[in-house]
Amino acid sequence: MHVDMQTNTIHIDKNSLKHLGICAALGALFGRTGFGAALGIGFYKEYIDKTEAWYHHWCWWDITFDILGALVGLALNTTAQLLIFKHLVY
């Protein structure tokens, strides 16, 4: 996310979309474990960003996209499992 300091406006950038994609992939591939890992990694990355001397920023947009991505991935994983096991059981 980019914050324009002169006008204090917020723009969602490619970094936030990367958060969404990576967390969705983790959730889709590994289910609940991937969901938890995605959230943990997302929060850890923001903590590291906040402590970096050149950045000093906690980005709630990135955290929001982490959560959304993890939820989308978990939904994809659950749907895939239901479709696969439905055909195996019946």
Short mmCIF file of C-alpha atoms in Angstrom, two decimals:
data_model
loop_
_atom_site.label_atom_id
_atom_site.label_comp_id
_atom_site.label_asym_id
_atom_site.label_seq_id
_atom_site.Cartn_x
_atom_site.Cartn_y
_atom_site.Cartn_z
CA MET A 1 0.00 0.00 0.00
CA HIS A 2 1.22 3.49 -0.80
CA VAL A 3 0.42 6.46 1.40
CA ASP A 4 0.84 9.86 -0.18
CA MET A 5 2.14 11.95 2.71
CA GLN A 6 1.20 15.29 1.16
CA THR A 7 -2.48 14.49 0.68
CA ASN A 8 -2.67 11.57 3.15
CA THR A 9 -4.50 9.39 0.63
CA ILE A 10 -4.23 5.64 0.50
CA HIS A 11 -3.73 3.60 -2.65
CA ILE A 12 -3.86 -0.18 -2.75
CA ASP A 13 -0.82 -1.29 -4.70
CA LYS A 14 0.55 -4.52 -6.12
CA ASN A 15 2.02 -5.48 -2.75
CA SER A 16 -1.46 -5.82 -1.22
CA LEU A 17 -2.56 -7.96 -4.15
CA LYS A 18 0.51 -10.15 -3.63
CA HIS A 19 -0.58 -10.62 -0.02
CA LEU A 20 -3.99 -11.72 -1.27
CA GLY A 21 -2.56 -14.19 -3.79
CA ILE A 22 0.02 -15.76 -1.52
CA CYS A 23 -2.42 -16.21 1.35
CA ALA A 24 -5.07 -17.61 -1.01
CA ALA A 25 -2.57 -20.11 -2.38
CA LEU A 26 -1.55 -21.23 1.11
CA GLY A 27 -5.17 -21.64 2.18
CA ALA A 28 -6.12 -23.47 -1.01
CA LEU A 29 -3.19 -25.87 -0.89
CA PHE A 30 -3.07 -26.65 2.83
CA GLY A 31 -6.59 -25.95 4.16
CA ARG A 32 -6.85 -24.95 7.80
CA THR A 33 -3.11 -25.31 8.31
CA GLY A 34 -2.47 -23.01 5.35
CA PHE A 35 -5.06 -20.56 6.66
CA GLY A 36 -3.25 -20.31 9.99
CA ALA A 37 0.16 -20.14 8.35
CA ALA A 38 -1.00 -17.39 5.98
CA LEU A 39 -2.26 -15.25 8.84
CA GLY A 40 0.85 -15.86 10.90
CA ILE A 41 3.17 -15.02 8.03
CA GLY A 42 1.12 -11.92 7.16
CA PHE A 43 1.21 -10.54 10.70
CA TYR A 44 4.91 -11.38 11.02
CA LYS A 45 5.70 -9.57 7.74
CA GLU A 46 3.88 -6.46 8.92
CA TYR A 47 5.71 -6.60 12.25
CA ILE A 48 9.03 -6.78 10.39
CA ASP A 49 7.96 -3.88 8.13
CA LYS A 50 7.12 -1.81 11.20
CA THR A 51 10.52 -2.43 12.79
CA GLU A 52 12.56 -1.71 9.64
CA ALA A 53 14.47 1.56 9.96
CA TRP A 54 13.57 2.65 6.42
CA TYR A 55 9.85 1.79 6.54
CA HIS A 56 8.23 2.16 10.00
CA HIS A 57 4.75 1.33 8.81
CA TRP A 58 2.07 -1.14 9.85
CA CYS A 59 -0.24 -1.62 6.88
CA TRP A 60 -3.78 -2.60 7.80
CA TRP A 61 -4.64 -2.97 4.12
CA ASP A 62 -2.03 -5.71 3.78
CA ILE A 63 -3.44 -7.46 6.87
CA THR A 64 -6.96 -7.15 5.42
CA PHE A 65 -5.80 -8.71 2.16
CA ASP A 66 -4.00 -11.45 4.10
CA ILE A 67 -7.25 -12.34 5.87
CA LEU A 68 -9.33 -12.16 2.69
CA GLY A 69 -6.80 -14.27 0.79
CA ALA A 70 -6.65 -16.88 3.54
CA LEU A 71 -10.46 -17.07 3.64
CA VAL A 72 -10.72 -17.41 -0.14
CA GLY A 73 -8.06 -20.12 -0.12
CA LEU A 74 -9.77 -22.00 2.70
CA ALA A 75 -13.08 -21.80 0.83
CA LEU A 76 -11.44 -23.18 -2.32
CA ASN A 77 -9.81 -26.00 -0.36
CA THR A 78 -13.06 -26.91 1.40
CA THR A 79 -15.02 -26.85 -1.86
CA ALA A 80 -12.44 -29.03 -3.59
CA GLN A 81 -12.47 -31.54 -0.73
CA LEU A 82 -16.26 -31.70 -0.73
CA LEU A 83 -16.33 -32.32 -4.47
CA ILE A 84 -13.58 -34.94 -4.37
CA PHE A 85 -14.88 -36.83 -1.35
CA LYS A 86 -18.45 -36.68 -2.61
CA HIS A 87 -17.38 -38.69 -5.65
CA LEU A 88 -15.25 -41.09 -3.63
CA VAL A 89 -17.92 -41.86 -1.05
CA TYR A 90 -20.95 -42.24 -3.33
#
